[in-house]
Tab-separated table of C-alpha atoms in Angstrom:
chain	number	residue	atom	x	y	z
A	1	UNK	CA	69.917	-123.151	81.838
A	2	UNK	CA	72.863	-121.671	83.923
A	3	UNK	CA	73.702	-118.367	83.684
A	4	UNK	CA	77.264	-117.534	83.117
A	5	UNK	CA	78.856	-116.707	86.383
A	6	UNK	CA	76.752	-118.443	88.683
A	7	UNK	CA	77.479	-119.607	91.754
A	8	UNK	CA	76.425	-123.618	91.773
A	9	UNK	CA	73.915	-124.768	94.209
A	10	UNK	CA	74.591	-125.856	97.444
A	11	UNK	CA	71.997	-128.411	97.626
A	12	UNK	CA	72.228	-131.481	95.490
A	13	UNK	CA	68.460	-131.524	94.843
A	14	UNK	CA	68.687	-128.356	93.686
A	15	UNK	CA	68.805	-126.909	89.908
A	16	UNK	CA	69.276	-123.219	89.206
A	17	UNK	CA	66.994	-121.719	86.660
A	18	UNK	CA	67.441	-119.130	84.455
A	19	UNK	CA	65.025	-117.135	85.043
A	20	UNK	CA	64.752	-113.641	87.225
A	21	UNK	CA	64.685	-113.901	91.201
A	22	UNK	CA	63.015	-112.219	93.514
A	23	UNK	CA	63.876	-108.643	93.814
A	24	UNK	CA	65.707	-108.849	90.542
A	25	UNK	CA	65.022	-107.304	87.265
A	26	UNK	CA	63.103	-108.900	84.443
A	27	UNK	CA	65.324	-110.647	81.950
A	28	UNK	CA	67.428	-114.200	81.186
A	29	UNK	CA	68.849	-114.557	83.649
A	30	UNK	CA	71.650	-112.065	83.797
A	31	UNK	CA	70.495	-109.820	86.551
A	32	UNK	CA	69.548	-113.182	88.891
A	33	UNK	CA	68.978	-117.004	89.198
A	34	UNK	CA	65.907	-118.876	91.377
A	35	UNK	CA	67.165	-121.977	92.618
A	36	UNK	CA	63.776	-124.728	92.420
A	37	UNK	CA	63.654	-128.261	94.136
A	38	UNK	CA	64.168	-131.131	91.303
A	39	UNK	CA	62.183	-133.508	93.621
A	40	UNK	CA	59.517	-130.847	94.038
A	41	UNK	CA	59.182	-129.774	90.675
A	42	UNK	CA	59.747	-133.411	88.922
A	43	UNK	CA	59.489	-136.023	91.159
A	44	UNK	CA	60.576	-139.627	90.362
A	45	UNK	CA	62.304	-138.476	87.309
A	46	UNK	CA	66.419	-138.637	87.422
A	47	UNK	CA	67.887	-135.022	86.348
A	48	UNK	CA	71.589	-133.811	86.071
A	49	UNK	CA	71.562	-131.135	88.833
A	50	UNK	CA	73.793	-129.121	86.226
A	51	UNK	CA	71.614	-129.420	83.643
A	52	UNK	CA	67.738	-128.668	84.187
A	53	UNK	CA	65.073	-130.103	81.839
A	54	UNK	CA	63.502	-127.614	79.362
A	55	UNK	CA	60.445	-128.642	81.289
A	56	UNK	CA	61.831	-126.844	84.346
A	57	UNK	CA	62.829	-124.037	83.070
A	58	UNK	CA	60.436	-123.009	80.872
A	59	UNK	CA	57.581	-123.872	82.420
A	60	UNK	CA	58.741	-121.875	85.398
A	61	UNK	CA	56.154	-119.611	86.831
A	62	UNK	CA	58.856	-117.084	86.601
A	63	UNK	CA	60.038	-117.347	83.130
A	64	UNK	CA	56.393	-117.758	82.379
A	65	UNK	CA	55.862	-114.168	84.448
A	66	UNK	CA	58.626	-112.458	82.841
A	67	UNK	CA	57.894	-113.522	79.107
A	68	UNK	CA	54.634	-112.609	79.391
A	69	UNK	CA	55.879	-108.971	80.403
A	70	UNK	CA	58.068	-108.533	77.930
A	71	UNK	CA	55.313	-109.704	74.915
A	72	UNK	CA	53.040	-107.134	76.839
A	73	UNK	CA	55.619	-103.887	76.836
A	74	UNK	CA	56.421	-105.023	73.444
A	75	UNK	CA	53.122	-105.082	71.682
A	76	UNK	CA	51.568	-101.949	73.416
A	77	UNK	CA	48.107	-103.687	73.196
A	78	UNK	CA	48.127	-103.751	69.945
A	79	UNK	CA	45.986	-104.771	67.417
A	80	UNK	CA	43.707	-103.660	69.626
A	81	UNK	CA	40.495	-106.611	69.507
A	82	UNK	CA	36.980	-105.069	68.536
A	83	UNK	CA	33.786	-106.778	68.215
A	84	UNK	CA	32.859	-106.582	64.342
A	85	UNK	CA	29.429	-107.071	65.046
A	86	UNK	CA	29.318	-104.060	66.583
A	87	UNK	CA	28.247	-100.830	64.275
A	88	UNK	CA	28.770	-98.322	67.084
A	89	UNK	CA	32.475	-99.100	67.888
A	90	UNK	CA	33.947	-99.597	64.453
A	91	UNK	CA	31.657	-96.658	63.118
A	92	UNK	CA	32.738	-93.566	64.910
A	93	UNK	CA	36.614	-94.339	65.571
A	94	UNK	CA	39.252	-92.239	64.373
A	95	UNK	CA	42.677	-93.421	65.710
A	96	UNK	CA	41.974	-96.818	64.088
A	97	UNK	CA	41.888	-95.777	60.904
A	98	UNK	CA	45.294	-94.326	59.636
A	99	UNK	CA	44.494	-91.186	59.343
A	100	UNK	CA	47.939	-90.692	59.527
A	101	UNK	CA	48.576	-92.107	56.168
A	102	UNK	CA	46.583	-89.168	54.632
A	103	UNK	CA	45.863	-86.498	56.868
A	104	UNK	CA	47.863	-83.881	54.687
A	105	UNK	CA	46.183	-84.722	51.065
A	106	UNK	CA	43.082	-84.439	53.088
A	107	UNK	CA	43.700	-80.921	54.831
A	108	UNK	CA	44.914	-80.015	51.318
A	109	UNK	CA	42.026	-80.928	49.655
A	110	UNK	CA	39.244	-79.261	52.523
A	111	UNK	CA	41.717	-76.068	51.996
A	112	UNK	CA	41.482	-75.789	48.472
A	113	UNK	CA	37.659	-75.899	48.675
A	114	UNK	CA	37.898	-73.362	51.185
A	115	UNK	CA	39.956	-70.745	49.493
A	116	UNK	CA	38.110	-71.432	46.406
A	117	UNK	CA	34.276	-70.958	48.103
A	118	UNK	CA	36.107	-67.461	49.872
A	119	UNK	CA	37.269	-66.419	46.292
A	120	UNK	CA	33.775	-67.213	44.278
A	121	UNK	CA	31.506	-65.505	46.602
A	122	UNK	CA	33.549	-62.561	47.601
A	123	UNK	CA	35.234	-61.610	43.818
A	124	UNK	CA	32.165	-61.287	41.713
A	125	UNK	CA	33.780	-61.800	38.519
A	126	UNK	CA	34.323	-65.152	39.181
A	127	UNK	CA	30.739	-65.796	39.459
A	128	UNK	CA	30.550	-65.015	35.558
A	129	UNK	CA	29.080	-67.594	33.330
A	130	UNK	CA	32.485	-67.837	31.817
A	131	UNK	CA	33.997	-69.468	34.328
A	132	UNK	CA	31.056	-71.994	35.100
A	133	UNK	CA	32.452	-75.512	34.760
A	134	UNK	CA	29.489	-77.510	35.962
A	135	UNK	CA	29.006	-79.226	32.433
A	136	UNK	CA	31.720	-81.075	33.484
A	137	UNK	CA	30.253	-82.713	36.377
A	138	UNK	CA	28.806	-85.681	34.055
A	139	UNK	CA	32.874	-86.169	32.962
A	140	UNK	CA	33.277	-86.530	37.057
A	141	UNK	CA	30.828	-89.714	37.458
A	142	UNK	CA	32.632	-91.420	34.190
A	143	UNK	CA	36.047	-90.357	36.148
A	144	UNK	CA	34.808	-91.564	39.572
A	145	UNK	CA	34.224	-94.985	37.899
A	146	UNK	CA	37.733	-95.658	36.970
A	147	UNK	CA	39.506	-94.214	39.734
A	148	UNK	CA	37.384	-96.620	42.110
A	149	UNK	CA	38.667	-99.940	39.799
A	150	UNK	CA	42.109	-98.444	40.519
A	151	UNK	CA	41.471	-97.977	44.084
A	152	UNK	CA	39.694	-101.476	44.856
A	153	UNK	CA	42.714	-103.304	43.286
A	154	UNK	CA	44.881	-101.135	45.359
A	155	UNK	CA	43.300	-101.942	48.380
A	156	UNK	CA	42.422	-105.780	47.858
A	157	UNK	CA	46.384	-106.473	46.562
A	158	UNK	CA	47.588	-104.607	49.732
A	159	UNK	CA	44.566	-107.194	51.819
A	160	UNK	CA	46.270	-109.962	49.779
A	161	UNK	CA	49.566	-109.033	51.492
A	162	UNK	CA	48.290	-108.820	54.745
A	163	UNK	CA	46.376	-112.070	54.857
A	164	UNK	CA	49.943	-113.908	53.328
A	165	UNK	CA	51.666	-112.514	56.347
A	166	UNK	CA	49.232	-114.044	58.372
A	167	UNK	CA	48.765	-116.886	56.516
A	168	UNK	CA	52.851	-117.245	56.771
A	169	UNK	CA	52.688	-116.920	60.739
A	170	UNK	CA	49.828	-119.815	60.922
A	171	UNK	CA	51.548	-122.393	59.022
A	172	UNK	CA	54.937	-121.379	60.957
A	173	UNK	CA	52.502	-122.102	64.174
A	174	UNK	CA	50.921	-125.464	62.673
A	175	UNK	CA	54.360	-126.834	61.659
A	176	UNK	CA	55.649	-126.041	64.943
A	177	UNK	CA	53.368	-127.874	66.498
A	178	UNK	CA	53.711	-130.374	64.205
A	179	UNK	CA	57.286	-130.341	64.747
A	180	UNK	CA	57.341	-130.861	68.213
A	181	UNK	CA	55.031	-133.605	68.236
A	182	UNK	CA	57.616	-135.241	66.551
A	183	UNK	CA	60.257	-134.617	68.590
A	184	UNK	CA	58.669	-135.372	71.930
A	185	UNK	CA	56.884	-139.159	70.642
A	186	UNK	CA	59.795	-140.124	68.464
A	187	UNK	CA	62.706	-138.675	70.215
A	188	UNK	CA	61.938	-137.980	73.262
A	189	UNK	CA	62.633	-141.782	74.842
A	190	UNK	CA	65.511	-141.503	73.417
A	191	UNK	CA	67.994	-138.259	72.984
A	192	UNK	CA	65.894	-136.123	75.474
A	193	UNK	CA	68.850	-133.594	75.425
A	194	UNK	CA	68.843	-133.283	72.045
A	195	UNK	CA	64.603	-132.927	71.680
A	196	UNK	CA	65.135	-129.943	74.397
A	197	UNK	CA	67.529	-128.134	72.057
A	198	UNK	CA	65.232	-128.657	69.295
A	199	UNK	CA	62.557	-127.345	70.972
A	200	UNK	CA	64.475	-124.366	72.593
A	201	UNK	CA	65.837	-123.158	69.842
A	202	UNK	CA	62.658	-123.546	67.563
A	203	UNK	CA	60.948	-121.274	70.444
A	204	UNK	CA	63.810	-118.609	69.571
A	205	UNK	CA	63.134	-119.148	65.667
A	206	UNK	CA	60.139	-117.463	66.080
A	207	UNK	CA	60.741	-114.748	68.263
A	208	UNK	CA	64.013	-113.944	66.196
A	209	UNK	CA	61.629	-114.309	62.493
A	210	UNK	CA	58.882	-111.311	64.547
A	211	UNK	CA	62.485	-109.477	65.768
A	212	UNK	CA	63.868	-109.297	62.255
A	213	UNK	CA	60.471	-108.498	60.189
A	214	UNK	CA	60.484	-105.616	62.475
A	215	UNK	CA	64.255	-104.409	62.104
A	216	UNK	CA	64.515	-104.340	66.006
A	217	UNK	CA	66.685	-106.344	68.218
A	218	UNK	CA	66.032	-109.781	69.546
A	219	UNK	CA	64.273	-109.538	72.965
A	220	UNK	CA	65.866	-111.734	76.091
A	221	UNK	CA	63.413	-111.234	77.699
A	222	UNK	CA	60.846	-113.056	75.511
A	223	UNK	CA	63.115	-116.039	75.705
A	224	UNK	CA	63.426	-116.343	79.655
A	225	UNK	CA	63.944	-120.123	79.972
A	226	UNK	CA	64.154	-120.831	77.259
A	227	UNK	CA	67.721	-119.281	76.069
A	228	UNK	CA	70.185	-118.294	78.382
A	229	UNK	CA	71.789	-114.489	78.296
A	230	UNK	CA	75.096	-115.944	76.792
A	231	UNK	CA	73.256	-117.991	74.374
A	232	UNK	CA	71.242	-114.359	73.103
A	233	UNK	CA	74.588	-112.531	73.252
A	234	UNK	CA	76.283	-115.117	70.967
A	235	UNK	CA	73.653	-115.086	68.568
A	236	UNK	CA	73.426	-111.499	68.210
A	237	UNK	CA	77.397	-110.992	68.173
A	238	UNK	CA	77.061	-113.464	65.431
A	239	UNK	CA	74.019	-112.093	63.123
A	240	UNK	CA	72.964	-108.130	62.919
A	241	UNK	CA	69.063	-109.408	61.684
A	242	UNK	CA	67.798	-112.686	60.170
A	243	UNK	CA	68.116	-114.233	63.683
A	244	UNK	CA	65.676	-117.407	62.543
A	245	UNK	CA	68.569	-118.512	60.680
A	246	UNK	CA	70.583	-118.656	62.851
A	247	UNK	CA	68.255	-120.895	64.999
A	248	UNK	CA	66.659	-123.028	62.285
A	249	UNK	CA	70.497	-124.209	62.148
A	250	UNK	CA	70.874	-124.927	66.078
A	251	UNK	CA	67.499	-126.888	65.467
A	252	UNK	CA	69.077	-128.532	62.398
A	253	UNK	CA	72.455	-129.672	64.063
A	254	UNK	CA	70.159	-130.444	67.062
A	255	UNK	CA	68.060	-132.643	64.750
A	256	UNK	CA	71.455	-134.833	63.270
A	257	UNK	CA	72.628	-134.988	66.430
A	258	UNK	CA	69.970	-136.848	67.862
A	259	UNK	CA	69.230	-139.167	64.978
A	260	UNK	CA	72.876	-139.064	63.304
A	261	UNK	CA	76.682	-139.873	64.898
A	262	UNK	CA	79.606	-138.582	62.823
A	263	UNK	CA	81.860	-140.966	61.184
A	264	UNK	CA	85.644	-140.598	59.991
A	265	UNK	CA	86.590	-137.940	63.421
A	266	UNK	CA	88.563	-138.281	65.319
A	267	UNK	CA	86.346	-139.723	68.405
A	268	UNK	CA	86.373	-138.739	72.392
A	269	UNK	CA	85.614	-140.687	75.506
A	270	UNK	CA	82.126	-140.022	74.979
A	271	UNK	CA	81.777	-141.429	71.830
A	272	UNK	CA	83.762	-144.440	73.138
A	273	UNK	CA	81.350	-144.685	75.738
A	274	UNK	CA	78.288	-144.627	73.717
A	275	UNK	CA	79.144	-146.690	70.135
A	276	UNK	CA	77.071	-149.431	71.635
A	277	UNK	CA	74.098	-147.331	71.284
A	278	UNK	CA	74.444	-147.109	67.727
A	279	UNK	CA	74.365	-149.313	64.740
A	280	UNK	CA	75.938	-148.654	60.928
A	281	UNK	CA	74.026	-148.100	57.818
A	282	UNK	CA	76.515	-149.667	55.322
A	283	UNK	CA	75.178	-147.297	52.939
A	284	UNK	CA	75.803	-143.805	54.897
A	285	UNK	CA	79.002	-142.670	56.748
A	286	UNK	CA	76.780	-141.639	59.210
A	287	UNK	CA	75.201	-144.265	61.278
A	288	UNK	CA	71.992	-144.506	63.374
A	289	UNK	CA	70.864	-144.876	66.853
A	290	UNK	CA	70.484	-148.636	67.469
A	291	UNK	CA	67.308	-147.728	69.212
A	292	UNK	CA	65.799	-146.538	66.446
A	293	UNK	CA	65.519	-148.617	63.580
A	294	UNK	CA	67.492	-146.704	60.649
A	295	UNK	CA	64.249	-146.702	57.925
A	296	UNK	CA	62.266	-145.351	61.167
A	297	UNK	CA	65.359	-142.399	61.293
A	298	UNK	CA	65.802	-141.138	58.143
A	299	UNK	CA	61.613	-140.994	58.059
A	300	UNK	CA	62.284	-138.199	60.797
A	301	UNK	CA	64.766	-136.856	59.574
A	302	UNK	CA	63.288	-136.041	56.465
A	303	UNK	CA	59.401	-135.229	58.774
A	304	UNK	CA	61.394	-132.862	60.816
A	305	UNK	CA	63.556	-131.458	58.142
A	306	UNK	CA	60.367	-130.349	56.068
A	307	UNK	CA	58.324	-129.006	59.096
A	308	UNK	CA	61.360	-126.806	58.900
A	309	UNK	CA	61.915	-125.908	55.782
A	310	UNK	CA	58.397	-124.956	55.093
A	311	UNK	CA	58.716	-122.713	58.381
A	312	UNK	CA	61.740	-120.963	57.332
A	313	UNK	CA	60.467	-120.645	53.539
A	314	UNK	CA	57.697	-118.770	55.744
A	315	UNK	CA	59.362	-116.427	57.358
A	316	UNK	CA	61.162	-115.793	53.918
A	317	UNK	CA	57.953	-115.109	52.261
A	318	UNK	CA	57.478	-113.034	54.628
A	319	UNK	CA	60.618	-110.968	53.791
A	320	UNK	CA	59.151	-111.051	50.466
A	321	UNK	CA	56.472	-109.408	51.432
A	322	UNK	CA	58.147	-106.660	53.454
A	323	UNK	CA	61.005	-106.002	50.533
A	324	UNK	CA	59.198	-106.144	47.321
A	325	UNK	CA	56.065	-103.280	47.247
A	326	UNK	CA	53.466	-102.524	44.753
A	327	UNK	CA	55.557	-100.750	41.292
A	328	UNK	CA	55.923	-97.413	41.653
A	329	UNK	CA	54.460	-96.732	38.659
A	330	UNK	CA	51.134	-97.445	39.596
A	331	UNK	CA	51.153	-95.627	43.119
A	332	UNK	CA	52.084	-93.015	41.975
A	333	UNK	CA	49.737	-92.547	38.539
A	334	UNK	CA	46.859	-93.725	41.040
A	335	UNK	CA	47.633	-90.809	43.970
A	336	UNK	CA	48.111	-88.354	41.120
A	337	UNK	CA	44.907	-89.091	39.565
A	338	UNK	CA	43.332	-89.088	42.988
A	339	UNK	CA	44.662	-85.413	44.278
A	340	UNK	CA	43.692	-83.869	40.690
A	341	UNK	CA	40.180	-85.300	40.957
A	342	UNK	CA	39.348	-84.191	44.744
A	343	UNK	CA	40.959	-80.768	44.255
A	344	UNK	CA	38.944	-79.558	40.748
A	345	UNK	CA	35.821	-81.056	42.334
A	346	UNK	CA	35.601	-77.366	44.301
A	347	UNK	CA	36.052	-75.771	40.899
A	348	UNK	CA	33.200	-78.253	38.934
A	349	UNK	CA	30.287	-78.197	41.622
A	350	UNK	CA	30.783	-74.817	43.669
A	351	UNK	CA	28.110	-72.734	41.200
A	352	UNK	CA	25.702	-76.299	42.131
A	353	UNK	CA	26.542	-76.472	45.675
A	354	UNK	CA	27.253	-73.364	47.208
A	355	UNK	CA	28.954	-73.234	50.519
A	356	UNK	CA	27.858	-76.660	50.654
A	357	UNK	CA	31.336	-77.621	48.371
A	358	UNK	CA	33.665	-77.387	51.038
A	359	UNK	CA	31.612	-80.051	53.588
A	360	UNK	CA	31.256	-81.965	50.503
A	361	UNK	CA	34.899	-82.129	49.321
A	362	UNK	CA	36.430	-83.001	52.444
A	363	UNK	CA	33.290	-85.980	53.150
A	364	UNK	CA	34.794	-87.395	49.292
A	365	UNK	CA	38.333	-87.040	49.952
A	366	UNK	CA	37.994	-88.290	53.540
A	367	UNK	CA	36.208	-91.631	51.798
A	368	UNK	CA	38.761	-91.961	49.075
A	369	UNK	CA	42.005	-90.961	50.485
A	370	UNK	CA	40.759	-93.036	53.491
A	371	UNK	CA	41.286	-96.042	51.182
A	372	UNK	CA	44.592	-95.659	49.902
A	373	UNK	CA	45.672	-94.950	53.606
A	374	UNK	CA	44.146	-98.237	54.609
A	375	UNK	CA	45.828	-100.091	51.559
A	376	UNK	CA	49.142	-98.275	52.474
A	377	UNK	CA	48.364	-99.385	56.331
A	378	UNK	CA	48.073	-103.091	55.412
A	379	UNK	CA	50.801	-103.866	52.860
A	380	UNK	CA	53.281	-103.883	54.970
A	381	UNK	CA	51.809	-105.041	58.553
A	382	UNK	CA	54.419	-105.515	61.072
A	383	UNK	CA	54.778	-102.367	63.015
A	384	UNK	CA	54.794	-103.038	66.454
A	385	UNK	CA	53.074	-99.046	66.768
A	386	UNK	CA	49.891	-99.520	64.180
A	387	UNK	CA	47.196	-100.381	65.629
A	388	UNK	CA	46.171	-102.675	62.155
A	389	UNK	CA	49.987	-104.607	62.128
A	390	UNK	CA	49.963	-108.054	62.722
A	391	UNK	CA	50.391	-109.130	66.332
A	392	UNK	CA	53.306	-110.936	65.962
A	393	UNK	CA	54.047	-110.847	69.690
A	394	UNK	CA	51.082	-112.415	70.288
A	395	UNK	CA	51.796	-115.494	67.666
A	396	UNK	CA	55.288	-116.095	69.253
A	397	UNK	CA	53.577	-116.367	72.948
A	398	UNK	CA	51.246	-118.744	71.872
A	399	UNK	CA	53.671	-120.818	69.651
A	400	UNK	CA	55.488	-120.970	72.831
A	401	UNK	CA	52.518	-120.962	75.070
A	402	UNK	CA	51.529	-124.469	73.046
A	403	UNK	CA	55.356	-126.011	73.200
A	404	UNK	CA	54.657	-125.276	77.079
A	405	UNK	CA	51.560	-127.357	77.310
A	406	UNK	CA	53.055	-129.988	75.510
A	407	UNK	CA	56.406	-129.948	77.565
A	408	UNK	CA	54.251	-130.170	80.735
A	409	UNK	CA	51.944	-133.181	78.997
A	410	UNK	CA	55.888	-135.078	78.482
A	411	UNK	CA	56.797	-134.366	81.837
A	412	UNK	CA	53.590	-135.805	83.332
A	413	UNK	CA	53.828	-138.610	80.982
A	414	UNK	CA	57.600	-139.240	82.239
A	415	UNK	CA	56.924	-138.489	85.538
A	416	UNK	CA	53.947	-141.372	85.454
């Protein structure tokens, strides 16, 4: 795509696309253009010089280069891959676990025992039979039982989340692929223009869906080739988040456009031009392509119309997800309950245990703390920092990473 600005080429087998130069600075194109031979690239097949194929661009090994760069500075390497058949490296790690979530209940808890053990053994009164609360330790087990129920349904509805998200992010994958299938078989003979928009903009969908879940700003640099700079600056002048909307309705107008032709406007040159190509549906004020028989249309229409709907009712759920949390209520009886048990256990079993309490207090409220810090780590998984987030830049490069192979299979299929 041409960037705005930009000189045009001086060679008419030339086509300039948007995508970083040499020397220049990663992004869309603003900072540079690379101009690559249309006979070289695509040879046999007839291209406006002011108007590169999708397959051009985006498969360029520059846009390709810079897209990749920008998914890699924006993940961070994370979720960082482990082997799970491997004891010793998901055993003794620390970072991976969220201690973050509950590192100060947990250096409350070890400092409570601490104080308490420093008080019983060094003020002998306290060491009186009167203040010996170990026949409560059999209450402890019948409390330990119900505050586990409450924790496992903590932690498996926050799991539930977290494999919906991902869930979500497959199907938006699988009807993308779906999607484009369609578009490139049925289409593609016929409104090529049109198929590229629906493709390019179906690329941006789901970079703009990963930008939004994570309140951050959409990334030009993920769509090198794909978008140019003035199409990412109009859709971000135009919409502060929600960015997929904005380009599930670019891919729906692209969509009409290539199956549908207005009626009752006022009509240009164009048009004029072009009414032979098209045949009426007494029925419809819009008419369709004479190439493609009218039942065959409005079967596509209504294919490609659900692939996106269910993708954008996706990325919704999604929102779901991130908006609506687990009720108050039961957070916070559940982290009350848990703090009063781990802090009295010092009081119950220091007489039994000795020193030993202190060790022992922190090994329990490591264990159970350490689950409500993994269920508060997973209900809400797109972070682009936590190392157990969803990596959403990851899904976007290989939802665009696929369209890619199957632009280059269309090419070659053109080109033969």
């Amino acid at each position: 795509r041409h960037t705005a600005g930009a000189m045009p080429p001086a060679n008419p087998a030339a086509v300039v696309v948007d995508v970083p130069g040499p020397g220049s600075v990663l992004g869309n194109g603003v900072f540079g253009v690379d101009a690559v031979s249309r006979d070289a690239r695509t040879p046999g097949v007839q291209h406006d010089k002011n108007d590169p194929r999708l397959w051009d661009t985006m498969n360029h090994p520059a846009a390709v280069a810079s897209r990749s760069a920008a998914f890699a500075f924006s993940s961070k390497g994370l979720p960082r891959k482990y082997d799970y058949r491997d004891w010793s490296s998901t055993t003794f790690i620390l970072r991976d676990r969220a201690v973050s979530n509950f590192i100060w209940p947990l250096c409350l808890c070890v400092g409570v025992a601490l104080g308490w053990s420093v008080l019983y053994f060094t003020v002998e009164p306290l060491r009186h039979d009167r203040y010996d609360l170990s026949e409560f330790s059999t209450m402890f087990g019948l409390v330990f039982t119900a505050l586990g129920f409450m924790l496992v349904f903590r932690l498996s509805r926050a799991a539930i989340r977290f494999w919906d998200c991902r869930t979500a992010w497959g199907t938006i994958a699988m009807r993308g692929r779906a999607l484009m299938d369609d578009v490139i078989v049925s289409l593609g003979p016929h409104a090529p223009k049109e198929c590229d928009e629906i493709i390019r903009w179906f690329c941006a969908l789901a970079v703009g869906a990963k930008c939004h879940l994570r309140c951050s700003s959409l990334s030009a640099e993920q769509l090198t080739g794909i978008l140019t700079t003035h199409e990412v600056e109009d859709m971000t002048s135009r919409m502060t988040s929600r960015y997929h909307m904005f380009c599930a309705n670019k891919v729906r107008s692209a969509i009409a456009k290539a199956l549908l032709l207005e009626n009752g406007g006022e009509g240009n040159e164009a048009d004029e031009r072009d009414a032979s190509a098209f045949v009426t549906n007494v029925d419809s004020r819009r008419p369709f392509r004479k190439n493609i028989h009218p039942q065959h249309a409005a079967i596509l229409m209504h294919s490609m119309r659900n692939h996106l709907d269910v993708v954008v009712d996706q990325a919704g759920a999604m929102e779901r997800i991130k908006a609506t949390r687990l009720p108050i209520v039961y957070v916070a009886h559940l982290r009350t309950f848990l703090l009063v048990y781990v802090l009295s256990m010092p009081f119950v079993y220091v007489s039994t245990w000795g020193w030993g309490v202190v060790p022992a207090t922190g090994a329990i409220a490591f264990a159970l703390l350490g689950i409500e810090g993994a269920a508060t780590e997973c209900e809400n998984p797109f972070s682009a920092k936590r190392t157990n987030h969803l990596g959403m830049d990851g899904f976007c490069e290989n939802i665009i990473g696929d369209t890619s192979a199957m632009l280059e299979w269309w090419r070659e299929e053109v080109v033969s």
